[in-house]
């Protein structure tokens, strides 16, 4: 039980729109993202009533367009 690095219990379900894991707050999404992908550049973003995390798209990181 103690082997997983992902904080369990923060995940609240699967998004019906994009099928990603849903978290209740931006903080929860960021926390899980950091534990799963240490050292990666991640962002938390809202989708419907919940939050997801994801890698920042290359064009956003280059400054070619603002993050949504
Ligand atoms: Zn979604």
Short mmCIF file of N, CA, C and O and ligand atoms in Angstrom, two decimals:
data_model
loop_
_atom_site.label_atom_id
_atom_site.label_comp_id
_atom_site.label_asym_id
_atom_site.label_seq_id
_atom_site.Cartn_x
_atom_site.Cartn_y
_atom_site.Cartn_z
N UNK A 1 0.82 -1.21 0.00
CA UNK A 1 0.00 0.00 0.00
C UNK A 1 0.86 1.26 0.00
O UNK A 1 0.46 2.28 -0.50
N UNK A 2 2.02 1.20 0.59
CA UNK A 2 2.82 2.41 0.72
C UNK A 2 3.78 2.60 -0.46
O UNK A 2 4.61 3.48 -0.42
N UNK A 3 3.65 1.77 -1.47
CA UNK A 3 4.62 1.82 -2.56
C UNK A 3 4.30 2.89 -3.60
O UNK A 3 5.18 3.35 -4.29
N UNK A 4 3.02 3.28 -3.70
CA UNK A 4 2.67 4.28 -4.72
C UNK A 4 3.07 5.67 -4.26
O UNK A 4 2.85 6.04 -3.11
N UNK A 5 3.61 6.44 -5.20
CA UNK A 5 3.98 7.82 -4.88
C UNK A 5 2.80 8.76 -5.03
O UNK A 5 2.85 9.89 -4.60
N UNK A 6 1.76 8.32 -5.72
CA UNK A 6 0.63 9.21 -5.96
C UNK A 6 -0.23 9.31 -4.71
O UNK A 6 -0.61 8.29 -4.15
N UNK A 7 -0.51 10.53 -4.28
CA UNK A 7 -1.42 10.67 -3.15
C UNK A 7 -2.82 10.22 -3.56
O UNK A 7 -3.43 10.82 -4.43
N UNK A 8 -3.26 9.15 -2.96
CA UNK A 8 -4.60 8.64 -3.29
C UNK A 8 -5.64 9.45 -2.54
O UNK A 8 -5.33 10.13 -1.58
N UNK A 9 -6.84 9.35 -2.99
CA UNK A 9 -7.91 10.03 -2.29
C UNK A 9 -8.17 11.43 -2.78
O UNK A 9 -9.18 12.02 -2.47
N UNK A 10 -7.24 11.96 -3.60
CA UNK A 10 -7.47 13.28 -4.16
C UNK A 10 -8.23 13.17 -5.48
O UNK A 10 -8.96 14.06 -5.87
N UNK A 11 -8.04 12.04 -6.13
CA UNK A 11 -8.70 11.75 -7.39
C UNK A 11 -10.19 11.51 -7.13
O UNK A 11 -10.55 10.69 -6.28
N UNK A 12 -11.04 12.24 -7.79
CA UNK A 12 -12.47 12.13 -7.49
C UNK A 12 -13.28 11.48 -8.60
O UNK A 12 -14.46 11.19 -8.42
N UNK A 13 -12.68 11.22 -9.76
CA UNK A 13 -13.45 10.58 -10.83
C UNK A 13 -12.79 10.81 -12.17
O UNK A 13 -11.69 11.34 -12.25
N UNK A 14 -13.47 10.38 -13.21
CA UNK A 14 -12.96 10.55 -14.57
C UNK A 14 -13.85 11.54 -15.32
O UNK A 14 -15.07 11.45 -15.26
N UNK A 15 -13.22 12.45 -16.01
CA UNK A 15 -13.94 13.48 -16.72
C UNK A 15 -14.78 12.90 -17.86
O UNK A 15 -14.27 12.15 -18.68
N UNK A 16 -16.08 13.24 -17.93
CA UNK A 16 -16.91 12.75 -19.04
C UNK A 16 -16.56 13.42 -20.36
O UNK A 16 -16.93 12.91 -21.42
N UNK A 17 -15.87 14.53 -20.32
CA UNK A 17 -15.56 15.29 -21.54
C UNK A 17 -14.25 14.81 -22.15
O UNK A 17 -14.18 14.49 -23.33
N UNK A 18 -13.18 14.76 -21.36
CA UNK A 18 -11.87 14.45 -21.92
C UNK A 18 -11.24 13.21 -21.29
O UNK A 18 -10.12 12.86 -21.64
N UNK A 19 -11.94 12.56 -20.39
CA UNK A 19 -11.52 11.27 -19.80
C UNK A 19 -10.23 11.36 -18.98
O UNK A 19 -9.59 10.35 -18.75
N UNK A 20 -9.89 12.54 -18.53
CA UNK A 20 -8.75 12.66 -17.63
C UNK A 20 -9.24 12.55 -16.19
O UNK A 20 -10.43 12.66 -15.92
N UNK A 21 -8.29 12.32 -15.29
CA UNK A 21 -8.66 12.25 -13.88
C UNK A 21 -9.06 13.64 -13.39
O UNK A 21 -8.48 14.64 -13.77
N UNK A 22 -10.06 13.64 -12.52
CA UNK A 22 -10.57 14.90 -11.99
C UNK A 22 -10.13 15.10 -10.55
O UNK A 22 -10.11 14.16 -9.75
N UNK A 23 -9.81 16.35 -10.23
CA UNK A 23 -9.47 16.72 -8.86
C UNK A 23 -10.34 17.90 -8.47
O UNK A 23 -10.75 18.69 -9.32
N UNK A 24 -10.59 18.05 -7.17
CA UNK A 24 -11.52 19.07 -6.73
C UNK A 24 -10.95 20.47 -6.79
O UNK A 24 -11.68 21.44 -6.96
N UNK A 25 -9.65 20.59 -6.60
CA UNK A 25 -9.04 21.91 -6.56
C UNK A 25 -7.78 21.94 -7.41
O UNK A 25 -7.17 20.91 -7.70
N UNK A 26 -7.36 23.14 -7.76
CA UNK A 26 -6.11 23.32 -8.48
C UNK A 26 -4.94 22.75 -7.67
O UNK A 26 -4.04 22.13 -8.22
N UNK A 27 -5.00 22.99 -6.37
CA UNK A 27 -3.95 22.51 -5.48
C UNK A 27 -3.83 20.98 -5.52
O UNK A 27 -2.73 20.44 -5.58
N UNK A 28 -4.95 20.30 -5.48
CA UNK A 28 -4.94 18.84 -5.53
C UNK A 28 -4.34 18.36 -6.85
O UNK A 28 -3.51 17.45 -6.88
N UNK A 29 -4.75 18.96 -7.95
CA UNK A 29 -4.24 18.55 -9.26
C UNK A 29 -2.73 18.77 -9.34
O UNK A 29 -1.99 17.90 -9.82
N UNK A 30 -2.27 19.90 -8.86
CA UNK A 30 -0.83 20.19 -8.90
C UNK A 30 -0.04 19.22 -8.02
O UNK A 30 1.05 18.78 -8.39
N UNK A 31 -0.61 18.90 -6.87
CA UNK A 31 0.07 18.02 -5.94
C UNK A 31 0.25 16.62 -6.55
O UNK A 31 1.34 16.04 -6.48
N UNK A 32 -0.79 16.10 -7.15
CA UNK A 32 -0.71 14.79 -7.77
C UNK A 32 0.24 14.84 -8.97
O UNK A 32 1.07 13.95 -9.16
N UNK A 33 0.14 15.89 -9.77
CA UNK A 33 1.02 16.03 -10.92
C UNK A 33 2.48 16.03 -10.52
O UNK A 33 3.30 15.36 -11.13
N UNK A 34 2.80 16.79 -9.48
CA UNK A 34 4.20 16.86 -9.03
C UNK A 34 4.70 15.51 -8.52
O UNK A 34 5.85 15.16 -8.71
N UNK A 35 3.82 14.75 -7.87
CA UNK A 35 4.27 13.47 -7.32
C UNK A 35 4.43 12.42 -8.42
O UNK A 35 5.27 11.54 -8.32
N UNK A 36 3.63 12.53 -9.48
CA UNK A 36 3.73 11.55 -10.57
C UNK A 36 4.83 11.91 -11.55
O UNK A 36 5.43 11.03 -12.16
N UNK A 37 5.06 13.20 -11.75
CA UNK A 37 6.04 13.65 -12.75
C UNK A 37 7.01 14.64 -12.13
O UNK A 37 7.02 15.81 -12.50
N UNK A 38 7.82 14.20 -11.18
CA UNK A 38 8.76 15.14 -10.55
C UNK A 38 9.73 15.71 -11.57
O UNK A 38 10.23 14.99 -12.43
N UNK A 39 9.91 17.01 -11.53
CA UNK A 39 10.84 17.65 -12.46
C UNK A 39 10.22 18.08 -13.76
O UNK A 39 10.84 18.77 -14.55
N UNK A 40 8.97 17.66 -14.03
CA UNK A 40 8.32 18.07 -15.28
C UNK A 40 7.63 19.41 -15.08
O UNK A 40 7.27 19.78 -13.97
N UNK A 41 7.43 20.12 -16.18
CA UNK A 41 6.69 21.37 -16.12
C UNK A 41 5.22 21.05 -16.36
O UNK A 41 4.84 20.63 -17.44
N UNK A 42 4.43 21.21 -15.34
CA UNK A 42 3.01 20.86 -15.42
C UNK A 42 2.16 22.07 -15.12
O UNK A 42 2.61 23.01 -14.48
N UNK A 43 0.94 22.01 -15.55
CA UNK A 43 0.01 23.05 -15.15
C UNK A 43 -1.30 22.39 -14.77
O UNK A 43 -1.64 21.31 -15.27
N UNK A 44 -2.01 23.04 -13.89
CA UNK A 44 -3.34 22.58 -13.53
C UNK A 44 -4.34 23.48 -14.25
O UNK A 44 -4.11 24.67 -14.39
N UNK A 45 -5.38 22.90 -14.77
CA UNK A 45 -6.38 23.71 -15.46
C UNK A 45 -7.77 23.18 -15.16
O UNK A 45 -7.96 22.00 -14.87
N UNK A 46 -8.73 24.07 -15.25
CA UNK A 46 -10.09 23.74 -14.92
C UNK A 46 -10.79 23.14 -16.13
O UNK A 46 -10.59 23.58 -17.26
N UNK A 47 -11.62 22.14 -15.88
CA UNK A 47 -12.45 21.55 -16.93
C UNK A 47 -13.78 21.22 -16.29
O UNK A 47 -13.84 20.38 -15.40
N UNK A 48 -14.83 21.93 -16.69
CA UNK A 48 -16.12 21.74 -16.04
C UNK A 48 -16.02 22.17 -14.58
O UNK A 48 -15.48 23.23 -14.29
N UNK A 49 -16.49 21.33 -13.68
CA UNK A 49 -16.48 21.67 -12.26
C UNK A 49 -15.20 21.25 -11.57
O UNK A 49 -15.01 21.52 -10.39
N UNK A 50 -14.32 20.54 -12.28
CA UNK A 50 -13.14 19.96 -11.65
C UNK A 50 -11.86 20.43 -12.31
O UNK A 50 -11.88 21.22 -13.25
N UNK A 51 -10.75 19.90 -11.81
CA UNK A 51 -9.44 20.29 -12.29
C UNK A 51 -8.68 19.09 -12.82
O UNK A 51 -8.84 17.98 -12.33
N UNK A 52 -7.86 19.32 -13.83
CA UNK A 52 -6.94 18.32 -14.34
C UNK A 52 -5.53 18.91 -14.27
O UNK A 52 -5.35 20.10 -14.10
N UNK A 53 -4.53 18.04 -14.49
CA UNK A 53 -3.19 18.58 -14.69
C UNK A 53 -2.66 17.99 -15.98
O UNK A 53 -3.10 16.93 -16.44
N UNK A 54 -1.74 18.71 -16.59
CA UNK A 54 -1.17 18.22 -17.83
C UNK A 54 0.15 18.90 -18.10
O UNK A 54 0.51 19.87 -17.45
N UNK A 55 0.88 18.34 -19.05
CA UNK A 55 2.12 18.98 -19.48
C UNK A 55 1.77 20.22 -20.27
O UNK A 55 0.77 20.26 -20.98
N UNK A 56 2.62 21.22 -20.16
CA UNK A 56 2.38 22.46 -20.89
C UNK A 56 2.73 22.25 -22.36
O UNK A 56 3.81 21.76 -22.66
N UNK A 57 1.81 22.59 -23.27
CA UNK A 57 2.09 22.39 -24.70
C UNK A 57 3.33 23.16 -25.14
O UNK A 57 3.62 24.25 -24.64
N UNK A 58 4.05 22.59 -26.10
CA UNK A 58 5.30 23.19 -26.56
C UNK A 58 5.14 24.64 -27.02
O UNK A 58 5.97 25.48 -26.71
N UNK A 59 4.08 24.94 -27.76
CA UNK A 59 3.94 26.31 -28.26
C UNK A 59 3.67 27.30 -27.14
O UNK A 59 4.08 28.45 -27.21
N UNK A 60 3.00 26.84 -26.09
CA UNK A 60 2.77 27.73 -24.94
C UNK A 60 4.11 27.99 -24.24
O UNK A 60 4.42 29.11 -23.85
N UNK A 61 4.91 26.92 -24.10
CA UNK A 61 6.18 27.08 -23.41
C UNK A 61 7.10 28.01 -24.17
O UNK A 61 7.91 28.71 -23.59
N UNK A 62 6.99 28.02 -25.49
CA UNK A 62 7.83 28.92 -26.29
C UNK A 62 7.27 30.34 -26.32
O UNK A 62 7.85 31.21 -26.93
N UNK A 63 6.09 30.55 -25.72
CA UNK A 63 5.53 31.89 -25.67
C UNK A 63 4.77 32.28 -26.93
O UNK A 63 4.48 33.44 -27.15
N UNK A 64 4.45 31.29 -27.78
CA UNK A 64 3.76 31.61 -29.03
C UNK A 64 2.27 31.84 -28.82
O UNK A 64 1.60 32.45 -29.64
N UNK A 65 1.74 31.29 -27.76
CA UNK A 65 0.37 31.63 -27.41
C UNK A 65 0.22 31.51 -25.90
O UNK A 65 0.94 30.74 -25.27
N UNK A 66 -0.72 32.25 -25.32
CA UNK A 66 -0.90 32.18 -23.87
C UNK A 66 -1.61 30.89 -23.48
O UNK A 66 -2.37 30.33 -24.28
N UNK A 67 -1.35 30.41 -22.29
CA UNK A 67 -2.09 29.26 -21.78
C UNK A 67 -3.54 29.64 -21.64
O UNK A 67 -3.85 30.78 -21.28
N UNK A 68 -4.47 28.75 -21.95
CA UNK A 68 -5.89 29.07 -21.84
C UNK A 68 -6.30 29.31 -20.39
O UNK A 68 -5.70 28.76 -19.49
ZN1 LIG B 1 -11.93 17.25 -18.66
#
